[in-house]
Coordinates of C-alpha atoms in Angstrom, one line a residue:
X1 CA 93.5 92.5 166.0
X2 CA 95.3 89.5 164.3
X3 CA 97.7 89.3 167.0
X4 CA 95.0 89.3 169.7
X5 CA 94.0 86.2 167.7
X6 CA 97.3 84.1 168.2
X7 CA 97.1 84.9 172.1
X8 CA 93.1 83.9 171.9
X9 CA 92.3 83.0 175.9
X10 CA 95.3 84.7 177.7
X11 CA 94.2 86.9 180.1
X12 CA 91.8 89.9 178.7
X13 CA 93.1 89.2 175.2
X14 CA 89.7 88.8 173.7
X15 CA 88.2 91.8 175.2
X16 CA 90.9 93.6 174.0
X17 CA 90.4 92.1 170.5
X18 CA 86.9 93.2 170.6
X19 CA 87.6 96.5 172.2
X20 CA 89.9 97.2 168.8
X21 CA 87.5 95.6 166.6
X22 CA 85.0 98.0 167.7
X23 CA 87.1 101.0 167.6
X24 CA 87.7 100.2 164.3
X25 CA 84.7 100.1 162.9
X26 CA 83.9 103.4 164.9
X27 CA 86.7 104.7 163.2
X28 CA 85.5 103.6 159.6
X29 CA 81.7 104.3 160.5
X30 CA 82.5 107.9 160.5
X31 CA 84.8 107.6 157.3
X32 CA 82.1 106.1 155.5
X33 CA 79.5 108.9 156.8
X34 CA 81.9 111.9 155.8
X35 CA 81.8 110.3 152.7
X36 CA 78.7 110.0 152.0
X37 CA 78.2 113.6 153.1
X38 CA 81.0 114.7 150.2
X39 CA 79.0 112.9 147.3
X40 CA 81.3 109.7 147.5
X41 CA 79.1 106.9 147.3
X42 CA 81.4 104.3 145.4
X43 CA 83.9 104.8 148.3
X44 CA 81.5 104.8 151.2
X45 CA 80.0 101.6 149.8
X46 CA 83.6 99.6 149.6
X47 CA 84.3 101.2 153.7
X48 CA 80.7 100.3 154.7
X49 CA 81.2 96.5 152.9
X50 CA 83.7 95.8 155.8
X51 CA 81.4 96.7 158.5
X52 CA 78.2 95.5 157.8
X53 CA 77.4 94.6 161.4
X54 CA 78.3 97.8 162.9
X55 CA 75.2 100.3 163.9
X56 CA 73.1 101.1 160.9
X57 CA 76.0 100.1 158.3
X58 CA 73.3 98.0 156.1
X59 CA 70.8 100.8 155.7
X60 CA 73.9 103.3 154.7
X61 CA 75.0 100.5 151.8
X62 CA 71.5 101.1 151.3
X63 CA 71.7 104.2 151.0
X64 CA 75.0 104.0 148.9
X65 CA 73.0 102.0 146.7
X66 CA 69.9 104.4 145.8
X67 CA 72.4 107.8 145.0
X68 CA 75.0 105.5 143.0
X69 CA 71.8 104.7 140.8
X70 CA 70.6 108.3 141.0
X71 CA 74.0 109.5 140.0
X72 CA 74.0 106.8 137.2
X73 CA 71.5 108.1 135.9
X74 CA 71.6 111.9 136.3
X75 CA 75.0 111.2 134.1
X76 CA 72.9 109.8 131.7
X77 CA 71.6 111.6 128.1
X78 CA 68.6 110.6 126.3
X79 CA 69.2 108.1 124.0
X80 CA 71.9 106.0 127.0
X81 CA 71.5 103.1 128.5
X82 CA 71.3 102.5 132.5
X83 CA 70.3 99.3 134.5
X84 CA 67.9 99.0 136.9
X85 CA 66.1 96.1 138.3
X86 CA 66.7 92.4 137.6
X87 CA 64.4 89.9 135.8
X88 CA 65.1 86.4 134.2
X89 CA 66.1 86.9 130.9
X90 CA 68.5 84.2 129.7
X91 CA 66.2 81.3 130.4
X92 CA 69.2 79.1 130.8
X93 CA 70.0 79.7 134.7
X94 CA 67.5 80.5 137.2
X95 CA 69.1 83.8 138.6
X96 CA 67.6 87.2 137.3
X97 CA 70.1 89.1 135.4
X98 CA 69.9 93.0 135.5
X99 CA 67.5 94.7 133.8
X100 CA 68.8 97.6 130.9
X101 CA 66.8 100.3 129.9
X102 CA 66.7 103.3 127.1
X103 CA 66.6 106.8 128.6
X104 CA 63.6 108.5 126.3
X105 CA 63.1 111.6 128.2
X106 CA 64.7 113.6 131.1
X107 CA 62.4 116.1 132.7
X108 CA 62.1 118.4 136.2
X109 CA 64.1 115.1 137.6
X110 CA 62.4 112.4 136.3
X111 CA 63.2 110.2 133.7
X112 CA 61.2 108.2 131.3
X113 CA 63.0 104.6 130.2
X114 CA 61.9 101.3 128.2
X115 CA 63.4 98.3 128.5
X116 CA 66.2 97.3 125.8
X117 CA 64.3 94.1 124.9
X118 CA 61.0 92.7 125.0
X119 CA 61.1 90.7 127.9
X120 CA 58.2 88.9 128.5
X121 CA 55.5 87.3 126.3
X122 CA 52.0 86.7 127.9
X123 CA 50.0 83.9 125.9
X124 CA 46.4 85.2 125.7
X125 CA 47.3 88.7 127.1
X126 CA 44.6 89.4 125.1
X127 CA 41.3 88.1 125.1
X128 CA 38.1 89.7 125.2
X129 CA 36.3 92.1 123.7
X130 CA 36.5 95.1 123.5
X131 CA 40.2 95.5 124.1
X132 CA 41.0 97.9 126.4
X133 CA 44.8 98.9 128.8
X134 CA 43.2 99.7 131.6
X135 CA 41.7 95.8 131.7
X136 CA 44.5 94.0 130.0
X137 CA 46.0 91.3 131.3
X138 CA 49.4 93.2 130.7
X139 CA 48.8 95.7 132.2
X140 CA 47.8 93.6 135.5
X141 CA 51.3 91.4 135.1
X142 CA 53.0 95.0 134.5
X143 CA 52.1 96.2 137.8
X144 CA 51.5 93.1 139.7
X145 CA 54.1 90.2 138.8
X146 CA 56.4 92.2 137.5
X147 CA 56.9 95.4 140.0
X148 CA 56.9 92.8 142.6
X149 CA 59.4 90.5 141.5
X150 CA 61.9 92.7 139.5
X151 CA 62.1 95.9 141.8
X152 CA 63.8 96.2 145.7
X153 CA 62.5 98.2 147.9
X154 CA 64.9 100.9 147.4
X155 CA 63.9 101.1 143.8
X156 CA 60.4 100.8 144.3
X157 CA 61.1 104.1 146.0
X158 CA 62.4 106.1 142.8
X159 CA 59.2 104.6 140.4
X160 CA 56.8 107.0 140.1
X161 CA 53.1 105.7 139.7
X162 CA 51.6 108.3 136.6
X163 CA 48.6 109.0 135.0
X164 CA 48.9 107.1 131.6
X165 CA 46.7 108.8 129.0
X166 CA 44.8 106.9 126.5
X167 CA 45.9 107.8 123.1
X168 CA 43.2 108.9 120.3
X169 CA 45.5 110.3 118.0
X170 CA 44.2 107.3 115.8
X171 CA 40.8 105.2 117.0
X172 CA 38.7 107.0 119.9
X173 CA 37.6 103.8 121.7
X174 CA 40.9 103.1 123.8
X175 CA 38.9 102.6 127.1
X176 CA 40.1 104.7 130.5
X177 CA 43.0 106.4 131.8
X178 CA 44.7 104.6 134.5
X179 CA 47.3 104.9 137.2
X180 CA 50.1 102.7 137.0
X181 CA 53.9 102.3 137.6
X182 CA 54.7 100.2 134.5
X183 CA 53.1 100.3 131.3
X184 CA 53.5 99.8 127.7
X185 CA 53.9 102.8 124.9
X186 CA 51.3 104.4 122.8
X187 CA 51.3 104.5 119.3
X188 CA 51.9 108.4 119.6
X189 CA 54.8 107.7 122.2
X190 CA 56.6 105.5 120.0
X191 CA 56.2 108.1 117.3
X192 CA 57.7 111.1 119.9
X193 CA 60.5 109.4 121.2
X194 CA 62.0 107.0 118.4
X195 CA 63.2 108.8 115.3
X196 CA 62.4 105.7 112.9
X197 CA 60.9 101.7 112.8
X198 CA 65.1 101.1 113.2
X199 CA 65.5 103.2 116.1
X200 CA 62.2 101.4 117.7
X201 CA 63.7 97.6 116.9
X202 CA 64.5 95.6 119.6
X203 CA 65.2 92.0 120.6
X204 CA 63.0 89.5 122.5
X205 CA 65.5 87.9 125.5
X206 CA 65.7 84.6 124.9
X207 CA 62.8 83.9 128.1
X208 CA 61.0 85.6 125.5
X209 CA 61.3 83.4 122.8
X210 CA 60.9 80.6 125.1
X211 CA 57.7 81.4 126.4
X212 CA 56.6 82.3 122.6
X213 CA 57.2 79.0 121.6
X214 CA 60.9 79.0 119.8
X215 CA 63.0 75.9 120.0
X216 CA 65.3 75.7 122.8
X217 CA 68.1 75.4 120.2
X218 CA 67.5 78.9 118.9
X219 CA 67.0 81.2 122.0
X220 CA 70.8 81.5 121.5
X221 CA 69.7 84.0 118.5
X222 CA 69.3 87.6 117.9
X223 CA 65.3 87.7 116.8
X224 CA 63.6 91.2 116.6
X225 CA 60.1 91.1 118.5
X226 CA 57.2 92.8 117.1
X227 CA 56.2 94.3 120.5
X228 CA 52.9 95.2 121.9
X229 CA 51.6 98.9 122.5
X230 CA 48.7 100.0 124.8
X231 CA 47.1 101.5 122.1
X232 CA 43.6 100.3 120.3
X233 CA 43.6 100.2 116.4
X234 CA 40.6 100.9 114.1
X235 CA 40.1 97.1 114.3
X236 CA 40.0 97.3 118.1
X237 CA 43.2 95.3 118.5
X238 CA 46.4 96.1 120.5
X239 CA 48.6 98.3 118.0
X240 CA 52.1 96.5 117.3
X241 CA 55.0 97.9 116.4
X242 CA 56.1 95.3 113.7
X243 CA 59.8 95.1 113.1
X244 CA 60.9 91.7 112.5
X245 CA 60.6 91.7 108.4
X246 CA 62.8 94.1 107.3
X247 CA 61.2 94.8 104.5
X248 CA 57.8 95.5 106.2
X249 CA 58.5 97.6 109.2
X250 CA 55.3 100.4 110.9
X251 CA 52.5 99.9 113.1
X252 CA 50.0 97.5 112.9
X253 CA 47.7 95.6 115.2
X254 CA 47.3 91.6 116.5
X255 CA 45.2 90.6 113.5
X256 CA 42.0 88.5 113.8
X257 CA 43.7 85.6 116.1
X258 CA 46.7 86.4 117.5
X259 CA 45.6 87.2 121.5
X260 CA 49.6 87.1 122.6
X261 CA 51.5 90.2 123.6
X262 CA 55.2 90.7 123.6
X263 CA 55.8 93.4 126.2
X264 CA 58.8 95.8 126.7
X265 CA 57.8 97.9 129.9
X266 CA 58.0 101.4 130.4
X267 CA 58.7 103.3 133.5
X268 CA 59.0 106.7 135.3
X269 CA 61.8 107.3 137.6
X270 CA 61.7 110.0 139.9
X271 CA 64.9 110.9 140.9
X272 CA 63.7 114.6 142.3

């Protein structure tokens, strides 16, 4: 094909260009296919990536894309780490950077994550009484804001929408049950899947801090967050799981004025 271009406008040298152009990306059309049939997803990807604008070569990188996450992940232990999603963390640029998540439980092909960090603070998240999940204002940016902006389509596909049970292991008034596809942990999650208040600390990304109110000049910082949980204490506040004094780590609850949440999502992804 290059030499059809140095002869560019003699005689039929362009059809012929194009005749070869297309008969080689025939030829790696059905590479990439036979490779994707074998498992090969990496290597079907890299083919495809040269032939974008041959048949259906976009919704096979597509394609590519869903089963190397799937793989990723299937590879994966509890207790790993994947990514998945993208969301603006760094607060410095305006791209979205990707998004990394604990693996907590692998079951019957579904896996339950929670973000690395809290990565989001919502002032007045909140307000009103009595608190409740199901009519929180996180759990509206969870599964509106959020889902939308963080998520493609492909991995909108693989995030299973669940029943998310009120937990009464502590305080009975914790409102309904809801359906959602991002939510925060219960009390007697946290207690299940972390071994210890160490296991469970985790950083705020520096959007976090940001939007919490820290100084430009120290979002450069490693600060644990004491993040929010969907459960309802005995004084009918959001349960926290309070990490950031070391020498005062458990569960406890917003107190009288605090009405801010810091959230670290939760997620199903069903990979069956």
């Amino acid at each position: 094909m290059e030499l059809f271009g140095t002869i560019r406008g003699y005689k039929d040298s362009d059809e012929l260009k194009l005749t070869c152009k297309e008969m080689y990306s025939a030829a790696e059309y059905v590479k990439a296919v036979e490779l994707m049939e074998a498992g090969d997803y990496d290597e079907a990807y890299k083919v495809l990536s040269y032939i974008l604008d041959y048949k259906d070569s976009r919704d096979k990188i597509n394609e590519c894309e869903k089963h190397k996450v799937k793989q990723a992940i299937l590879a994966s232990k509890e207790g790993n780490y994947i990514t998945f999603g993208t969301f603006e963390q760094d607060y410095f640029t305006s791209n979205k950077e990707p998004i990394k998540w604990r693996i907590l439980e692998i079951k019957e092909g579904k896996v339950l994550v929670i973000c690395e960090k809290a990565i989001h603070y919502i002032e007045n998240a909140c307000y009103g009484i009595p608190y409740s999940w199901d009519k929180s204002e996180m759990r509206k940016w969870l599964n509106g804001e959020f889902y939308k902006n963080a998520f493609t389509s492909d991995e909108k596909k693989l995030i299973e929408t669940v029943n998310v049970p009120v937990d009464k292991a502590y305080y009975d008034k914790q409102g309904s049950e809801t359906l959602d596809s991002v939510f925060l942990l219960s009390r007697s999650e946290v207690e299940k899947y972390f071994s210890s208040m160490d296991d469970a600390e985790c950083a705020m990304s520096a959007q976090t801090m940001h939007l919490d109110g820290w100084p430009d000049g120290d979002l450069d910082y490693w600060v644990t967050a004491d993040w929010t949980l969907r459960s309802i204490s005995s004084n009918g506040k959001f349960e926290m799981v309070y990490c950031n004094n070391p020498t005062n780590k458990g569960f406890g609850d917003q107190g009288e004025y605090y009405t801010g949440a810091i959230i670290r999502p939760a997620l199903w992804i069903d990979l069956s």
